[in-house]
mmCIF file with all atom_site columns, C-alpha atoms in Angstrom:
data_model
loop_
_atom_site.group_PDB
_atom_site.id
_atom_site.type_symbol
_atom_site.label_atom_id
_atom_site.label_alt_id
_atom_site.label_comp_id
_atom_site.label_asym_id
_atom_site.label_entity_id
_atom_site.label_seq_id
_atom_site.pdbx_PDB_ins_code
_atom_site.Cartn_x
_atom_site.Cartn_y
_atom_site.Cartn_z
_atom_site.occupancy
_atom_site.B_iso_or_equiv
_atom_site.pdbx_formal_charge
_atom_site.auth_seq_id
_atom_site.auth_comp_id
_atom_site.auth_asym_id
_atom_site.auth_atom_id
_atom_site.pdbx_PDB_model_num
ATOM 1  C CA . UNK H 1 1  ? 74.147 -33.406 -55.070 1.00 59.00 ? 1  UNK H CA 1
ATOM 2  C CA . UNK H 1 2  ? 76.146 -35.881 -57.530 1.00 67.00 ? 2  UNK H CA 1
ATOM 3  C CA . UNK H 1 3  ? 77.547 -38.819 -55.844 1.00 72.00 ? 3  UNK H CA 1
ATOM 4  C CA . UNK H 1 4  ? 79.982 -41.033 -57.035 1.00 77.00 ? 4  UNK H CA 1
ATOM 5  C CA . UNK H 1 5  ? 81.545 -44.303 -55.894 1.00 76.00 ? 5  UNK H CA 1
ATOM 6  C CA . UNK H 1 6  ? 84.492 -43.013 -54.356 1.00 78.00 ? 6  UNK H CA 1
ATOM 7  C CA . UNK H 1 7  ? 82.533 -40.487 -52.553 1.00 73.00 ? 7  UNK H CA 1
ATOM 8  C CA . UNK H 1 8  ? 80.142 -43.241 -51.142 1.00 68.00 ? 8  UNK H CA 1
ATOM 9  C CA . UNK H 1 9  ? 83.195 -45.516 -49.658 1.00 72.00 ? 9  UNK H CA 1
ATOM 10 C CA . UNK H 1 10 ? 84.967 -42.021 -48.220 1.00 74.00 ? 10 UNK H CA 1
ATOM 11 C CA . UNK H 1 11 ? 82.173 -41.893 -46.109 1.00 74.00 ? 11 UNK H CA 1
ATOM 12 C CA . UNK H 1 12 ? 81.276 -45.029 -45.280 1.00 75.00 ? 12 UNK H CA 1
ATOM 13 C CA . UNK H 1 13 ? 77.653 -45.307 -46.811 1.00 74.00 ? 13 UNK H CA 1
ATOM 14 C CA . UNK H 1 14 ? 77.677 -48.875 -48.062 1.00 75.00 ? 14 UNK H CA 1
ATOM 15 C CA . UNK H 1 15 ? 80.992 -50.411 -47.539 1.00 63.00 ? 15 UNK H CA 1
ATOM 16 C CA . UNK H 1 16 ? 82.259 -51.841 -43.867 1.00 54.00 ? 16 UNK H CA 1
ATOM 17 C CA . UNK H 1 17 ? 85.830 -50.484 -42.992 1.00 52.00 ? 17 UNK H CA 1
ATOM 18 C CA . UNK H 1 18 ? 88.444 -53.136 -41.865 1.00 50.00 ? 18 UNK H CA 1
ATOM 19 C CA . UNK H 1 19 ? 90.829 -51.068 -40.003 1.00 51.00 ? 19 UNK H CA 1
ATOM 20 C CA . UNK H 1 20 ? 88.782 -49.298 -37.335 1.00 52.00 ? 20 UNK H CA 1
ATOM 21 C CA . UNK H 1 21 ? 86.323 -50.879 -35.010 1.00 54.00 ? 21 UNK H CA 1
ATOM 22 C CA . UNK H 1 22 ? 84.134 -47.744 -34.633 1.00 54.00 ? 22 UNK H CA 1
ATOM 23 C CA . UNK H 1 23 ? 83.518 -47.831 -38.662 1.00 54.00 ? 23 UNK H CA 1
ATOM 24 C CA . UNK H 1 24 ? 82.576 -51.627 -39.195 1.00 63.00 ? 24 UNK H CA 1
ATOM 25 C CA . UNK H 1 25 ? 78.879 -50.631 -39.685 1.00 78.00 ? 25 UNK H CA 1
ATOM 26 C CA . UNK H 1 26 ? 78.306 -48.677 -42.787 1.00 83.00 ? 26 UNK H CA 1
ATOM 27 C CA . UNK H 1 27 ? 75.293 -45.329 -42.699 1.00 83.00 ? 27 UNK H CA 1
ATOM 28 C CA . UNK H 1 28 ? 73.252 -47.646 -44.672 1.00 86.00 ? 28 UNK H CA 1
ATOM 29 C CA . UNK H 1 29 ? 72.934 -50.220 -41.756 1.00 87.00 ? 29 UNK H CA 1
ATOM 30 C CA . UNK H 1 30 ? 72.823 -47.459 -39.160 1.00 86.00 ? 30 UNK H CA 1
ATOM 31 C CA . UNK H 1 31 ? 69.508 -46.342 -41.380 1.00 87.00 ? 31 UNK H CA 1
ATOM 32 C CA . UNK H 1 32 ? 68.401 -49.210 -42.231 1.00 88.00 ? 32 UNK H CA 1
ATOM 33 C CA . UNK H 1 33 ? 65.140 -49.921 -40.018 1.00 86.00 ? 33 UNK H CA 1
ATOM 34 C CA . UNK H 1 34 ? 62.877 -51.303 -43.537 1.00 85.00 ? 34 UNK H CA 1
ATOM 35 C CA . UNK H 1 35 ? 60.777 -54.621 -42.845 1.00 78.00 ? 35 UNK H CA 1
ATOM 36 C CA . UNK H 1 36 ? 61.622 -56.055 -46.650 1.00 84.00 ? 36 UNK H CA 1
ATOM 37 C CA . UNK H 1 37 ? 64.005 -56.693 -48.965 1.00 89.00 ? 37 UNK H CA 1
ATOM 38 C CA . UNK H 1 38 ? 62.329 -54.074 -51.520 1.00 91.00 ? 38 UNK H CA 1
ATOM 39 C CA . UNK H 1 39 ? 62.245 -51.149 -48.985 1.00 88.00 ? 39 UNK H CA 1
ATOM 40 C CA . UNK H 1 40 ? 65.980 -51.326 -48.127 1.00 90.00 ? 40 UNK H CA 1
ATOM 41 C CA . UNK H 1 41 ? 66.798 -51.967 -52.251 1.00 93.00 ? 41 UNK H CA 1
ATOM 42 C CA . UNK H 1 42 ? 64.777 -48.272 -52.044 1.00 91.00 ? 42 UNK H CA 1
ATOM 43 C CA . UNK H 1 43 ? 67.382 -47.335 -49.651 1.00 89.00 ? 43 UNK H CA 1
ATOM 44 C CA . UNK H 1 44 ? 69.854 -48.066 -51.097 1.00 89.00 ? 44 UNK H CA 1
ATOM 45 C CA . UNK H 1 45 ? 68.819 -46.280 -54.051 1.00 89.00 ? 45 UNK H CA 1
ATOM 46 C CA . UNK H 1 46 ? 68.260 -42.999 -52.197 1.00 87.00 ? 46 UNK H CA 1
ATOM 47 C CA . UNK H 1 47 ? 71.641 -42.944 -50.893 1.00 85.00 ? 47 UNK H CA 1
ATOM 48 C CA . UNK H 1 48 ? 73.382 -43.703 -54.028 1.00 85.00 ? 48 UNK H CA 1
ATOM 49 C CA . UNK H 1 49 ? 71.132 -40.931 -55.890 1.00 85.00 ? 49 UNK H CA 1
ATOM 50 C CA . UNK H 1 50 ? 70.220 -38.447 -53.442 1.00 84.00 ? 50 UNK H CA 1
ATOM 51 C CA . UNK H 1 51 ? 67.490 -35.951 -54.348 1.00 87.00 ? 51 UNK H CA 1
ATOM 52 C CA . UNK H 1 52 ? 68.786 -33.106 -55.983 1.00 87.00 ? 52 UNK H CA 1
ATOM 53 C CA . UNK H 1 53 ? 65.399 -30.619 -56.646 1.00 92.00 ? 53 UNK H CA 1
ATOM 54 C CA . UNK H 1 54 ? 64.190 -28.599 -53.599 1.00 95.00 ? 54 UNK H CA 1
ATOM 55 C CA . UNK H 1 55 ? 60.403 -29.527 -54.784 1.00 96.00 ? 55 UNK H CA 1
ATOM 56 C CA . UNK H 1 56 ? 61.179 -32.977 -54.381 1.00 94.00 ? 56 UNK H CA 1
ATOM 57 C CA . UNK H 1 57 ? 63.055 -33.056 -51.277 1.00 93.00 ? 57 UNK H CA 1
ATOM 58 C CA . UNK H 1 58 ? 60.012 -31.035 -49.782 1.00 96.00 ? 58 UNK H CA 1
ATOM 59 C CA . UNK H 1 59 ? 57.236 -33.094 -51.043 1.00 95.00 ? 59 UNK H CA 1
ATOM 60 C CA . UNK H 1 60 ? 59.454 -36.607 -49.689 1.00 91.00 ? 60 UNK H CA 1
ATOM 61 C CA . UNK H 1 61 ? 59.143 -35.284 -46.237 1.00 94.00 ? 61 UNK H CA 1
ATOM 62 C CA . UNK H 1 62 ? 55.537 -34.185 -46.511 1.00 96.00 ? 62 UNK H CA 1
ATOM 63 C CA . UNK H 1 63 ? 55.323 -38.190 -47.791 1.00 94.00 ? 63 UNK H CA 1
ATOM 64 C CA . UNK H 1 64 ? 57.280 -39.292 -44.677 1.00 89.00 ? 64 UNK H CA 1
ATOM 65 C CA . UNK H 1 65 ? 55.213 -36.891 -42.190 1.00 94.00 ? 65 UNK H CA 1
ATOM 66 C CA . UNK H 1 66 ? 52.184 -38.752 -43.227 1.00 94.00 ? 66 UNK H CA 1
ATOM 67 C CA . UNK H 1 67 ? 53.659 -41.629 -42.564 1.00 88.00 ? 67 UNK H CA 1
ATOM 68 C CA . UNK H 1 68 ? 54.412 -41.368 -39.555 1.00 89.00 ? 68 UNK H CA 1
ATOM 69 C CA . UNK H 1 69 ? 51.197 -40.193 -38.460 1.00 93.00 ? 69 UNK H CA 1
ATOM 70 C CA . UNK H 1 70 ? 49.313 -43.566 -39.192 1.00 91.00 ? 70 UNK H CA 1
ATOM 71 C CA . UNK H 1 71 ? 52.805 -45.603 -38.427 1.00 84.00 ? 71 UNK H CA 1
ATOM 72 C CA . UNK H 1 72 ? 50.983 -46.889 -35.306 1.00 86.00 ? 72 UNK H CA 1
ATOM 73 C CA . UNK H 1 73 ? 48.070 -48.360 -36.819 1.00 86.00 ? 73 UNK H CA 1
ATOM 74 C CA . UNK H 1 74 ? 50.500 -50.526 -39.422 1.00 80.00 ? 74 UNK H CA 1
ATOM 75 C CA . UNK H 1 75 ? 50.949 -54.178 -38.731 1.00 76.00 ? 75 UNK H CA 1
ATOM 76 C CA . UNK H 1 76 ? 54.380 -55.108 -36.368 1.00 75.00 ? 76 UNK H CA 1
ATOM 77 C CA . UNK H 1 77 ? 55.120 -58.186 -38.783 1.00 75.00 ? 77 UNK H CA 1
ATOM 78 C CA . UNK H 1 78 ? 54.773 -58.518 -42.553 1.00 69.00 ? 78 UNK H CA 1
ATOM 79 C CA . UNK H 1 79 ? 54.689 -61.758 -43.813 1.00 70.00 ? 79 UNK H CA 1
ATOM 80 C CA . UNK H 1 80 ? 54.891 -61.660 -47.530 1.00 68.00 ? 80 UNK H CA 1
ATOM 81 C CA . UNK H 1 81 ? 56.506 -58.124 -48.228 1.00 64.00 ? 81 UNK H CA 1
ATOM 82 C CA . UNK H 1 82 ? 52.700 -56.150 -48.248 1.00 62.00 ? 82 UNK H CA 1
ATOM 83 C CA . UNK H 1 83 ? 50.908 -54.154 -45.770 1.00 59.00 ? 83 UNK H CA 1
#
């Protein structure tokens, strides 16, 4: 999927919306749950290029999956951006 930056502010991914109160929080903040300044840069870069081959899409989620599995055992606080 292309994205461009009209597309982003039609729907709200990075820009806050003035004129109603229900759309003052962009999907970037919704999504935004990262611990440092370099994961939600990431983020940002994900939703401004979104993954276009089906290969990589699948092997992100395997990524993620893994992730989660061992999420538990990773520190609640991060002090200097590592884990």
């Amino acid at each position: 999927m292309q994205v461009d930056k009209t597309t982003l502010a039609d729907i709200n991914i990075f820009s806050t919306a003035t004129t109603h109160a229900d759309e003052d929080v962009s999907i970037f903040q919704y999504l935004n749950m990262c611990r440092t300044n370099d994961g939600a840069h990431e983020l940002q870069l994900l939703l401004q290029k979104p993954l276009s081959n089906l290969q990589t899409i699948i092997e992100t989620q395997q990524t993620l999956q893994a992730i989660q599995q061992v999420l538990p055992q990773w520190p609640a606080t991060i002090t200097n951006g590592t884990i």
